[in-house]
PDB file of C-alpha atoms in Angstrom:
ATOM      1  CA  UNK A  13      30.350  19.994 -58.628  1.00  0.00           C
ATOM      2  CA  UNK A  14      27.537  17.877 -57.560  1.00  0.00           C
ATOM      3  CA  UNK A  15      24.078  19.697 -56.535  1.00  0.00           C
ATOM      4  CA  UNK A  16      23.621  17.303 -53.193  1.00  0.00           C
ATOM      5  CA  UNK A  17      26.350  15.278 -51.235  1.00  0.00           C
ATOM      6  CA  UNK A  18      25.511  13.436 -48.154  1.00  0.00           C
ATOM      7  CA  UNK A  19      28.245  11.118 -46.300  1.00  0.00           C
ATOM      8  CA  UNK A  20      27.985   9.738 -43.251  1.00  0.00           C
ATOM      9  CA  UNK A  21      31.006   7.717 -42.012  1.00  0.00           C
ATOM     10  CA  UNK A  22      31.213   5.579 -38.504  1.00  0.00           C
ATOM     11  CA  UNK A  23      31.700   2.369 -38.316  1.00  0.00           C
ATOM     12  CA  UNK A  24      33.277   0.305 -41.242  1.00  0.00           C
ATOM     13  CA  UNK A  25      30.378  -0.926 -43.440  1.00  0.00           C
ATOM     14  CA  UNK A  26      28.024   1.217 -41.792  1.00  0.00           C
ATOM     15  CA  UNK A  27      28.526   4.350 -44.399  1.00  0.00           C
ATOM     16  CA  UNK A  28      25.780   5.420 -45.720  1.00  0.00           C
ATOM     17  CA  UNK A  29      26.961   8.469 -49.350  1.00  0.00           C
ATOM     18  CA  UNK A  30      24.636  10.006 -51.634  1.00  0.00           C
ATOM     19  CA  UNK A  31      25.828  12.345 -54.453  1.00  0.00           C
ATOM     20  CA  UNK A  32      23.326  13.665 -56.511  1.00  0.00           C
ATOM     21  CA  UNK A  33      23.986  16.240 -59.776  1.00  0.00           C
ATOM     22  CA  UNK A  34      21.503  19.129 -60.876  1.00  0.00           C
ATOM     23  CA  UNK A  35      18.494  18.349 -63.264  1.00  0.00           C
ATOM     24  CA  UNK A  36      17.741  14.464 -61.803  1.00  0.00           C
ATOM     25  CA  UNK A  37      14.739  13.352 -60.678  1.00  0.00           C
ATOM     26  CA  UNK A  38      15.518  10.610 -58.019  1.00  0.00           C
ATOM     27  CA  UNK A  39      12.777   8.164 -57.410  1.00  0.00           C
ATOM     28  CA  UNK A  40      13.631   6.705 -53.589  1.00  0.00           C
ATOM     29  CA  UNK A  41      12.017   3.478 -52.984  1.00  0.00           C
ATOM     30  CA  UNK A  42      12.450   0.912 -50.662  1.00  0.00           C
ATOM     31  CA  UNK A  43      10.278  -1.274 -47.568  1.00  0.00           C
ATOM     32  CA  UNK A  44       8.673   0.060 -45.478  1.00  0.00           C
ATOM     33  CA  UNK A  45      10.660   1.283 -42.636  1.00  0.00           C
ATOM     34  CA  UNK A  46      13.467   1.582 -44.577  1.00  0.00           C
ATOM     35  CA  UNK A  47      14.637   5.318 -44.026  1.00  0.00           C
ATOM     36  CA  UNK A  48      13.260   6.978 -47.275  1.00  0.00           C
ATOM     37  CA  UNK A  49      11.046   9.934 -45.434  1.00  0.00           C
ATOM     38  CA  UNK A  50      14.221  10.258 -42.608  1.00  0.00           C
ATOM     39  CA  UNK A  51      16.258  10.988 -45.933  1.00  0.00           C
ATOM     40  CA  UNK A  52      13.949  13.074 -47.626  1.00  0.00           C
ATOM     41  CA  UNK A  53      13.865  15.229 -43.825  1.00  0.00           C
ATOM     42  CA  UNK A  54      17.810  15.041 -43.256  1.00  0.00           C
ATOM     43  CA  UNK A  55      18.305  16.550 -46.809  1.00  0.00           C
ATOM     44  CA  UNK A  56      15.053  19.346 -46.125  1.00  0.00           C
ATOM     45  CA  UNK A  57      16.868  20.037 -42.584  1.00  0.00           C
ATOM     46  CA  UNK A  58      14.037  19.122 -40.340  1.00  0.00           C
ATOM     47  CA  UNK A  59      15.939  16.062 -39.079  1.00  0.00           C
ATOM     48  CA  UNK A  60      19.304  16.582 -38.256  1.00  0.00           C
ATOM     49  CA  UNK A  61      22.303  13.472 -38.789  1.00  0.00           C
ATOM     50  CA  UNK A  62      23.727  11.884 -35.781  1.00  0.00           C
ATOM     51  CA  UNK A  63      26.933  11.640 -37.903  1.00  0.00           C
ATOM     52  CA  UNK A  64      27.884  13.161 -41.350  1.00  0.00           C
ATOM     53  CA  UNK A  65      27.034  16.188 -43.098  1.00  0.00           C
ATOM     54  CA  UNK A  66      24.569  17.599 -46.142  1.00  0.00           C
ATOM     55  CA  UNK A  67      26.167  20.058 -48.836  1.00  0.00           C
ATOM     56  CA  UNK A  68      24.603  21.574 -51.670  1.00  0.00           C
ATOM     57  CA  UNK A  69      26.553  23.100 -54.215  1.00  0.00           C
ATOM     58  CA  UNK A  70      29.310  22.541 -51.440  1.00  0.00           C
ATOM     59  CA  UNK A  71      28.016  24.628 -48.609  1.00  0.00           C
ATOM     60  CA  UNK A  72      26.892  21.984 -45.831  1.00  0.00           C
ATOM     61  CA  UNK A  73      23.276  22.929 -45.062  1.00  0.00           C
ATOM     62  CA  UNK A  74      21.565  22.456 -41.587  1.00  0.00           C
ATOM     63  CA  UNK A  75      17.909  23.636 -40.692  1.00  0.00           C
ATOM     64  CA  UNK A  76      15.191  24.016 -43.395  1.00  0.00           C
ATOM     65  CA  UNK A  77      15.068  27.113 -45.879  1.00  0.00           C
ATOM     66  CA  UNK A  78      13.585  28.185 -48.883  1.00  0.00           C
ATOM     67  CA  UNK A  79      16.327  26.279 -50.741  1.00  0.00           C
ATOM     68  CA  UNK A  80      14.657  23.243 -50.403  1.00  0.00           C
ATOM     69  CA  UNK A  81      10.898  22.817 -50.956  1.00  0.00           C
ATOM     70  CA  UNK A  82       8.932  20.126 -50.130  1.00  0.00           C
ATOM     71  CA  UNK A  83       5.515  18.363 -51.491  1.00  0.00           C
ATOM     72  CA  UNK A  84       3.631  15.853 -48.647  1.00  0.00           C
ATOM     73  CA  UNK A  85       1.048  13.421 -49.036  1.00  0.00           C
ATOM     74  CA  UNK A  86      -1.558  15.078 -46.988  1.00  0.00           C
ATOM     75  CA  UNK A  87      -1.659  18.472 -48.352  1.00  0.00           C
ATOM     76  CA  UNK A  88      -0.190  20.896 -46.564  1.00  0.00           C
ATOM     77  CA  UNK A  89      -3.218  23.889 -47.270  1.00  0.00           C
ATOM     78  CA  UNK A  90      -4.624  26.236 -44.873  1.00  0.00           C
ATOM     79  CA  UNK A  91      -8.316  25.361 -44.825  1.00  0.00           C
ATOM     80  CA  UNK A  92      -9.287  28.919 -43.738  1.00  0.00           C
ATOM     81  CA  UNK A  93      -7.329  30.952 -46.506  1.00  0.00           C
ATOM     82  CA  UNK A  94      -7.750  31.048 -50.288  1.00  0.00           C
ATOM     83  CA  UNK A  95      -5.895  29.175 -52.850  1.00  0.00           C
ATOM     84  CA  UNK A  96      -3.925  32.597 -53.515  1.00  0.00           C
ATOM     85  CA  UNK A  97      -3.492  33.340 -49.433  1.00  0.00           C
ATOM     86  CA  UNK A  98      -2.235  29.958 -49.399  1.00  0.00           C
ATOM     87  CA  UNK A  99       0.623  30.275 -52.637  1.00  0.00           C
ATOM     88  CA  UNK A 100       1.511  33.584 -51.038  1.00  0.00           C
ATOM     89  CA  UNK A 101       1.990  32.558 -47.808  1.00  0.00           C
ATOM     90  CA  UNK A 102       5.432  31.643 -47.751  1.00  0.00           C
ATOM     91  CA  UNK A 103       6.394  34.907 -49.393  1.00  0.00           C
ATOM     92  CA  UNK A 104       4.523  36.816 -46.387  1.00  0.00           C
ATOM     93  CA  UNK A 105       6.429  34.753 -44.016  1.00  0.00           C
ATOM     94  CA  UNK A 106       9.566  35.312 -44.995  1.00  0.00           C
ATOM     95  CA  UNK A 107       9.223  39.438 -45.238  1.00  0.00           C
ATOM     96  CA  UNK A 108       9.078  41.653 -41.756  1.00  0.00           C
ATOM     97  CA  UNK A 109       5.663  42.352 -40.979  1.00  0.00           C
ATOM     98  CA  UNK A 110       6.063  46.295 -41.662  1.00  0.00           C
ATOM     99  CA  UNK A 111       7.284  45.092 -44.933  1.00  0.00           C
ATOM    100  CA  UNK A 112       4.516  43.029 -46.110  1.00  0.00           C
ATOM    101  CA  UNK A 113       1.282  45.511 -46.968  1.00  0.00           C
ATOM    102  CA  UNK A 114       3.967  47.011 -49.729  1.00  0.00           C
ATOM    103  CA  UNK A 115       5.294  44.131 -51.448  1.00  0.00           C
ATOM    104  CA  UNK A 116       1.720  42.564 -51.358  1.00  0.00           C
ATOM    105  CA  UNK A 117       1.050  43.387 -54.959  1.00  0.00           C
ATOM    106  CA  UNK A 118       4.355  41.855 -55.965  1.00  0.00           C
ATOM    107  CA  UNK A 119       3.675  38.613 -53.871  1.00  0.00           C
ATOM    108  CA  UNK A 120       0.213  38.577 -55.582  1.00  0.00           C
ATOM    109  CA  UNK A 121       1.450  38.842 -59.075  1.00  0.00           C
ATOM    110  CA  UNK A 122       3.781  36.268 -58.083  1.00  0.00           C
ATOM    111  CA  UNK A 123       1.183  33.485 -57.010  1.00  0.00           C
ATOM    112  CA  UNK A 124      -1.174  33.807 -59.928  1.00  0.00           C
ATOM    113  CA  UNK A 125       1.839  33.218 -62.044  1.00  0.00           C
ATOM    114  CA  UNK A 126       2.315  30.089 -60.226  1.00  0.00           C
ATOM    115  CA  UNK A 127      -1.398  29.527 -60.587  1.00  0.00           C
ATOM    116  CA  UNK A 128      -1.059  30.008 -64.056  1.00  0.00           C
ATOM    117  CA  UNK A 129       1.539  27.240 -64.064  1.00  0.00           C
ATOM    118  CA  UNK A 130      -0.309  24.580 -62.225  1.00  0.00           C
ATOM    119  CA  UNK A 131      -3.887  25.374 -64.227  1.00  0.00           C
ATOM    120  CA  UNK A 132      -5.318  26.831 -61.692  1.00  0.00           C
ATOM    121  CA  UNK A 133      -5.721  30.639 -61.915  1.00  0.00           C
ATOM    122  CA  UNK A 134      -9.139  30.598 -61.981  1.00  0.00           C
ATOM    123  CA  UNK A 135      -9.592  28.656 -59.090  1.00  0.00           C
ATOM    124  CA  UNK A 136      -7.391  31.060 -56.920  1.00  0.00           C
ATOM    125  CA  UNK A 137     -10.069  32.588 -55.225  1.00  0.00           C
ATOM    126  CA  UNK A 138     -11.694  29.275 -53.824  1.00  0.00           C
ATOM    127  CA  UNK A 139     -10.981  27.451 -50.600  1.00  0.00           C
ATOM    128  CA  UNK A 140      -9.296  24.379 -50.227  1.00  0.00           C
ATOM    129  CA  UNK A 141     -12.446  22.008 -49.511  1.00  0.00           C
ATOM    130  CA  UNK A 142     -13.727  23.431 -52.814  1.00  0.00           C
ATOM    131  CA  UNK A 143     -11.021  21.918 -54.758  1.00  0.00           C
ATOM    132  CA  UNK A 144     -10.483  18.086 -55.668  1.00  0.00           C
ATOM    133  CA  UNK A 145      -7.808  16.375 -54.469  1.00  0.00           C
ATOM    134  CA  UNK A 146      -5.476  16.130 -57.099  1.00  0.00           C
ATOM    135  CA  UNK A 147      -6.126  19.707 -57.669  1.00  0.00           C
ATOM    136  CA  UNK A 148      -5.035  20.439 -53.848  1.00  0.00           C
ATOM    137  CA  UNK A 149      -1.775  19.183 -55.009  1.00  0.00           C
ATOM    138  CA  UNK A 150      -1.248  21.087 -57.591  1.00  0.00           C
ATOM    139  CA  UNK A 151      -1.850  24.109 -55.230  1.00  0.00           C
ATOM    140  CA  UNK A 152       0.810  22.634 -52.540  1.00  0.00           C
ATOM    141  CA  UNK A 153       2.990  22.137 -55.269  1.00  0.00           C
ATOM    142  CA  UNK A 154       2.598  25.903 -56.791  1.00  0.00           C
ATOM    143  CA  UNK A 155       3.229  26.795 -52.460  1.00  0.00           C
ATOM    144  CA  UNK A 156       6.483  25.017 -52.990  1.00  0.00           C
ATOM    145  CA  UNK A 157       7.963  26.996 -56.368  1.00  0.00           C
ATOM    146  CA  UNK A 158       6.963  30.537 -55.326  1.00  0.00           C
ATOM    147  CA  UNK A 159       9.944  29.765 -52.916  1.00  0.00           C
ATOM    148  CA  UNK A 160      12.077  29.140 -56.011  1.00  0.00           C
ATOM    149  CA  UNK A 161      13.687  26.388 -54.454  1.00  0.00           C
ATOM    150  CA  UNK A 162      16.597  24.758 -55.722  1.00  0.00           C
ATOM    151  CA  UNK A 163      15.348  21.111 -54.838  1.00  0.00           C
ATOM    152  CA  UNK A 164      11.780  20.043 -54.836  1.00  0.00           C
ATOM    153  CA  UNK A 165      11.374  17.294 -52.229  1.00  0.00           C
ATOM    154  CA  UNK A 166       8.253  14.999 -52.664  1.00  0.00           C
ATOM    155  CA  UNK A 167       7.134  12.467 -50.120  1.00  0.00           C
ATOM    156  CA  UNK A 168       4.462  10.170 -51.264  1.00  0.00           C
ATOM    157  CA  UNK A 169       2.837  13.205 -52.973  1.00  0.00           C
ATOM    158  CA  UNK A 170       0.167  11.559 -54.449  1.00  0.00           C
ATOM    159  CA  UNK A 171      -0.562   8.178 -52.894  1.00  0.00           C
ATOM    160  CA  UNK A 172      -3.923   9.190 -52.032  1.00  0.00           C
ATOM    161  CA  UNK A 173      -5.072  10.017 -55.737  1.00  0.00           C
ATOM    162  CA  UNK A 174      -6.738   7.728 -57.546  1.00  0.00           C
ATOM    163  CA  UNK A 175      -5.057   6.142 -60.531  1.00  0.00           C
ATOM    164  CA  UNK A 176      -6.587   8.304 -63.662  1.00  0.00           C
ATOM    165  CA  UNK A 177      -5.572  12.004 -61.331  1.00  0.00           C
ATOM    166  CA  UNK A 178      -2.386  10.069 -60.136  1.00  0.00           C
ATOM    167  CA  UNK A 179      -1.307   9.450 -63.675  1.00  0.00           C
ATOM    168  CA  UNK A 180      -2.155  13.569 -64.803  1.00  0.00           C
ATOM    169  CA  UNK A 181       0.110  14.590 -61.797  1.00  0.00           C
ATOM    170  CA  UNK A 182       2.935  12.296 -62.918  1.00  0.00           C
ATOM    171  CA  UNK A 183       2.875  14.164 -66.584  1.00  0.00           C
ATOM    172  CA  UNK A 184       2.497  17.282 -64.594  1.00  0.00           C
ATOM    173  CA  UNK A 185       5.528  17.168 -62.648  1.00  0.00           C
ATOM    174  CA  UNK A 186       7.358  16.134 -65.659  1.00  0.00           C
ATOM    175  CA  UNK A 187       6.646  18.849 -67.863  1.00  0.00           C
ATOM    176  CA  UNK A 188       7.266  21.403 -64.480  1.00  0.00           C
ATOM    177  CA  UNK A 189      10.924  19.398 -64.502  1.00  0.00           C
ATOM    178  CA  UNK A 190      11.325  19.689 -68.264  1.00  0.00           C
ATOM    179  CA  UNK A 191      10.580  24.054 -68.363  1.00  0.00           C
ATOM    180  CA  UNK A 192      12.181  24.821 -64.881  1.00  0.00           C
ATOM    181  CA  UNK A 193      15.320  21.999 -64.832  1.00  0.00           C
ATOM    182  CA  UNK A 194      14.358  21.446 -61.515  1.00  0.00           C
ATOM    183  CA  UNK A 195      15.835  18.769 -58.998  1.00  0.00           C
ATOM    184  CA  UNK A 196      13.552  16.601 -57.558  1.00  0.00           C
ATOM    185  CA  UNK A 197      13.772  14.153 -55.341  1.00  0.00           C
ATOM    186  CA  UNK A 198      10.777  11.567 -55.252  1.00  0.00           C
ATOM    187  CA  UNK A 199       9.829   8.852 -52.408  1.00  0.00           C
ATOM    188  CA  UNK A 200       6.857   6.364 -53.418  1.00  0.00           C
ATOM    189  CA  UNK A 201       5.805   2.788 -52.780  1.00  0.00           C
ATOM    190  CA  UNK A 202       4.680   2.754 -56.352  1.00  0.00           C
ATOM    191  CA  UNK A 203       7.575   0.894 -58.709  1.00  0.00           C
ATOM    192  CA  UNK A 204       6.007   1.857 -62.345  1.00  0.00           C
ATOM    193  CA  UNK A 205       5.864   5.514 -60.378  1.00  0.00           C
ATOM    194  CA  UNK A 206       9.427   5.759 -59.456  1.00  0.00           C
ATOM    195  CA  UNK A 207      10.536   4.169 -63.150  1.00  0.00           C
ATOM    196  CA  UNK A 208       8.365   6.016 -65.145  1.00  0.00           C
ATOM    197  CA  UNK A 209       9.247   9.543 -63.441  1.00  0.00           C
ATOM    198  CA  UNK A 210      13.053   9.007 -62.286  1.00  0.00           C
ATOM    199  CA  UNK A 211      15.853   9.965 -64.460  1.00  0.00           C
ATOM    200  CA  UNK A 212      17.901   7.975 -61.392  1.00  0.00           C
ATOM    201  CA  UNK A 213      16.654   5.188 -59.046  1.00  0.00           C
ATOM    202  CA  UNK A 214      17.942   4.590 -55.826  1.00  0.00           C
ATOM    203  CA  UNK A 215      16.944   1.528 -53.838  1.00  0.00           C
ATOM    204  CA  UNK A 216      16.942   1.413 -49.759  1.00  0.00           C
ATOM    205  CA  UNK A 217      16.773  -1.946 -48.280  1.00  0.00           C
ATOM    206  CA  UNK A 218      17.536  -3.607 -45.086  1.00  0.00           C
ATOM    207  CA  UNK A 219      17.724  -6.803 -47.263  1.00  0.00           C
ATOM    208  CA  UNK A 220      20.961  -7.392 -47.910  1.00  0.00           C
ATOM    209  CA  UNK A 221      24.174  -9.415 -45.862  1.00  0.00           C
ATOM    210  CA  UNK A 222      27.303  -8.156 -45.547  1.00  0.00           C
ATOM    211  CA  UNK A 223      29.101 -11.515 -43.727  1.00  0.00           C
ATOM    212  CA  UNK A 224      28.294  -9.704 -39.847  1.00  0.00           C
ATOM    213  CA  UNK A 225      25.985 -11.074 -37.695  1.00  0.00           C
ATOM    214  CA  UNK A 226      22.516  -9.516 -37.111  1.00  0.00           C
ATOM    215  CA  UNK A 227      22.391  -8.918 -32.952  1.00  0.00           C
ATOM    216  CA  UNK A 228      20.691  -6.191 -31.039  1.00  0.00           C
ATOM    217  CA  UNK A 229      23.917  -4.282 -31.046  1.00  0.00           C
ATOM    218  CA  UNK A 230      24.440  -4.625 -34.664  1.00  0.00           C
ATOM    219  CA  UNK A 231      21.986  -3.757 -36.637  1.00  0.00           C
ATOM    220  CA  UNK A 232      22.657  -3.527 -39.863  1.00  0.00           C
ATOM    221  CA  UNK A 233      20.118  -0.839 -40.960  1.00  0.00           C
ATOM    222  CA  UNK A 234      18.805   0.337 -44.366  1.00  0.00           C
ATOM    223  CA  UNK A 235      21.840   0.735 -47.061  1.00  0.00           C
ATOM    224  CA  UNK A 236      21.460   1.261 -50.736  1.00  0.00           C
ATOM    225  CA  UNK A 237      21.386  -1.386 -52.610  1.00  0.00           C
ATOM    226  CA  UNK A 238      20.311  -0.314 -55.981  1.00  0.00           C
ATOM    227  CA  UNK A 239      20.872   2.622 -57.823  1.00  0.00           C
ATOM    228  CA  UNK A 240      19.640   3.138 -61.345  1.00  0.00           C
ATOM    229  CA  UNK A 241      20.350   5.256 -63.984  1.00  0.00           C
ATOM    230  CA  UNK A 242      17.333   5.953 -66.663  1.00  0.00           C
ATOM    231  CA  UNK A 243      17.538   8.329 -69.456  1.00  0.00           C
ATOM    232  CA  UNK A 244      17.257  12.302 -68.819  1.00  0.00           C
ATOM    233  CA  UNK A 245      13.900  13.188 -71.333  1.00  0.00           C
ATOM    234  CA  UNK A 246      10.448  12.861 -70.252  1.00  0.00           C
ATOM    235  CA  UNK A 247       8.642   9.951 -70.983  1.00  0.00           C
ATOM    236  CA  UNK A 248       5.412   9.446 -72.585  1.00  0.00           C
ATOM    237  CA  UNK A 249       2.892   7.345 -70.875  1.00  0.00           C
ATOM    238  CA  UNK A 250       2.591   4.957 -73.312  1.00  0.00           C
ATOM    239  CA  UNK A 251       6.563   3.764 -71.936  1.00  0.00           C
ATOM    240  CA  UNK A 252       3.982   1.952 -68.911  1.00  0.00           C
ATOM    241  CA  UNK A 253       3.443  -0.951 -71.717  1.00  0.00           C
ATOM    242  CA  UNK A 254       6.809  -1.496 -72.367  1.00  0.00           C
ATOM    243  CA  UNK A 255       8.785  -5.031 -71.689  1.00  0.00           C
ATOM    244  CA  UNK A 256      12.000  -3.386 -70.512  1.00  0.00           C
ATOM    245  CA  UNK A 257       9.668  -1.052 -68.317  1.00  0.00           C
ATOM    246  CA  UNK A 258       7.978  -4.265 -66.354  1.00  0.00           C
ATOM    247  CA  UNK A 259      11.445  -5.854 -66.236  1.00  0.00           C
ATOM    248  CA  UNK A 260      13.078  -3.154 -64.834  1.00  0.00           C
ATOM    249  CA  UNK A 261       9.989  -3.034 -62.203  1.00  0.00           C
ATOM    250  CA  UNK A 262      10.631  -6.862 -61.750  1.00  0.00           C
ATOM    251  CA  UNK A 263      14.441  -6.119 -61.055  1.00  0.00           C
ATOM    252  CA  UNK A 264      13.964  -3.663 -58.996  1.00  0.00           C
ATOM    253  CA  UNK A 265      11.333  -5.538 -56.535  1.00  0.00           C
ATOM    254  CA  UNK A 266      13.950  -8.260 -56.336  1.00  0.00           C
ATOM    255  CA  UNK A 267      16.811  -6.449 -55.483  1.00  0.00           C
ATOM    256  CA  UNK A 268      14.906  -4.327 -52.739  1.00  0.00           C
ATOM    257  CA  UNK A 269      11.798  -5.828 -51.992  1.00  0.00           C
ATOM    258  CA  UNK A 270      12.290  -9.572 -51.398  1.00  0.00           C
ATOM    259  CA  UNK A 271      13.595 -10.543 -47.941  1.00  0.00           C
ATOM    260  CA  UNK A 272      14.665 -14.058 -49.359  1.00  0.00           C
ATOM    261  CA  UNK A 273      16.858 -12.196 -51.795  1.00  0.00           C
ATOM    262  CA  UNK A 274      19.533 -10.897 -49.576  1.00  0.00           C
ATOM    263  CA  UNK A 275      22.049 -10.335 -52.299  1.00  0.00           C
ATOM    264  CA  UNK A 276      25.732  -9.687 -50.362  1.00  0.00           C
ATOM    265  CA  UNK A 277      27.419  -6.166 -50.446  1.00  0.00           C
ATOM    266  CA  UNK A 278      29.775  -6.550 -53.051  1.00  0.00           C
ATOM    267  CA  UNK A 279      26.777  -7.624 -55.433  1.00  0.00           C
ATOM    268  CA  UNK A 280      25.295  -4.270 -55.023  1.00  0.00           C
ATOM    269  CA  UNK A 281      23.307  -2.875 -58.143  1.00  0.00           C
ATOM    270  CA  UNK A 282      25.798   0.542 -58.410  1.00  0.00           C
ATOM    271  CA  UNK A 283      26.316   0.666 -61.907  1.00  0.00           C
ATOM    272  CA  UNK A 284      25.869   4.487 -61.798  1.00  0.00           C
ATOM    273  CA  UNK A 285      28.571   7.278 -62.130  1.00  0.00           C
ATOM    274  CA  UNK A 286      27.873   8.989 -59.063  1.00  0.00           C
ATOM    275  CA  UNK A 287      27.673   5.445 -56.958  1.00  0.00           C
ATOM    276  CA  UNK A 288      30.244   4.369 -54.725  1.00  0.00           C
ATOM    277  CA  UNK A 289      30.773   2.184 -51.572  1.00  0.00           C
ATOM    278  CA  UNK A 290      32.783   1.666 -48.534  1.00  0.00           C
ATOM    279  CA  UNK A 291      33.396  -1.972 -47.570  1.00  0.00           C
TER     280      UNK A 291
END
């Protein structure tokens, strides 16, 4: 049974499906303006679907829970608590206040262990400010886990890192998908990102024709248009230098990228098992 199914069916040629299986790591790319956040929310349950449903592990899902963690771009820390009061946080949350003072030393235990697993136990005791940037992710990241979520959703995590701490956090959040077998699910604007870290890559673009005429009252709106499947093993950085990575890069920024390519429907990129589409 797939880990994440998403359908949404109106109109004909208007549906928008998305089945995803445990252990991927989707990179979501696309335009600007395409819909990649309003996915990544729909699927975390802080958007809600005018039409169609979410279902993981088939139980359809509807506001946010621990079930589904999720990494932002500006990082999500607490500048007044510690690196620890921050990872525990979400544990103290979720626990009745009365509760809290006696599971404290379990929560505790429980954060440095995350710590531990991000490389940053002996920073746990610091504030955020006194942290670098790329190390503030690691910390939102660790905030995320504690949860034990069964999907890790990451928006743009680290578009504000320069390239050498960028790069670290990439290998990072493979090896973290390697031990745990998590499920990630990855938006970026950066193509050698999304290739070099998806196992699957799904392209959103408003790019496309599908014989109807574009009016005010028929918009066609972001579909997917590309949807690639890359092997399931880490890669080593040195896979950046490779031909078939820069032509799959090159592919990819021509199927989704280029308003001038507007490829019809039927000439979709949906070589994948788990693709499909309504006409």
């Amino acid at each position: 049974m797939p880990l994440i199914s998403r359908g949404r069916r109106c109109r004909p040629r208007r549906d928008f499906n998305l089945t995803i299986e445990k252990r991927e790591i989707i990179a979501i790319i696309g335009p600007s303006g395409c819909g990649k956040s309003t996915l990544l929310r729909i699927i975390v349950g802080q958007e809600q679907a005018s039409e169609g449903h979410v279902y993981i592990g088939g139980e359809q899902v509807g506001f946010a829970d621990a079930h589904r963690g999720i990494v932002y771009q500006k990082y999500s820390l607490f500048p007044h608590l510690s690196v620890l009061d921050n990872v525990m946080l979400g544990k103290e949350l979720s626990m009745s206040y009365l509760r809290r003072g006696t599971a404290r030393r379990q929560f505790h235990a429980e954060a440095m262990h995350y710590l531990q697993r991000v490389r940053l136990a002996d920073h746990a005791h610091k504030f955020p400010h006194e942290l670098s940037g790329g190390m503030q992710q690691r910390v939102a990241i660790a905030q995320a886990l504690i949860m034990k979520p069964r999907i890790l959703l990451m928006d743009e995590p680290f578009g504000a890192l320069d390239p050498g701490t960028r790069e670290d956090l990439q290998v990072f959040v493979l090896e973290l998908w390697e031990e745990d077998g998590l499920t990630i699910f990855f938006v970026t604007h950066d193509l050698e990102e999304a290739v070099f870290l998806g196992t699957r890559i799904i392209v959103l673009s408003q790019h496309y024709t599908d014989d109807r005429p574009v009016t005010a009252t028929n918009n066609r709106g972001a579909r997917i248009v590309a949807d690639h499947q890359l092997p399931k093993s880490a890669l080593s950085t040195r896979a950046k230098a490779a031909t078939e990575f820069h032509e799959l890069i090159t592919a990819i920024r021509r199927e989704g990228f280029d308003p001038k390519h507007t490829q019809h429907i039927r000439d979709f990129n949906l070589k994948h098992p788990d693709s499909f589409i309504t006409l």
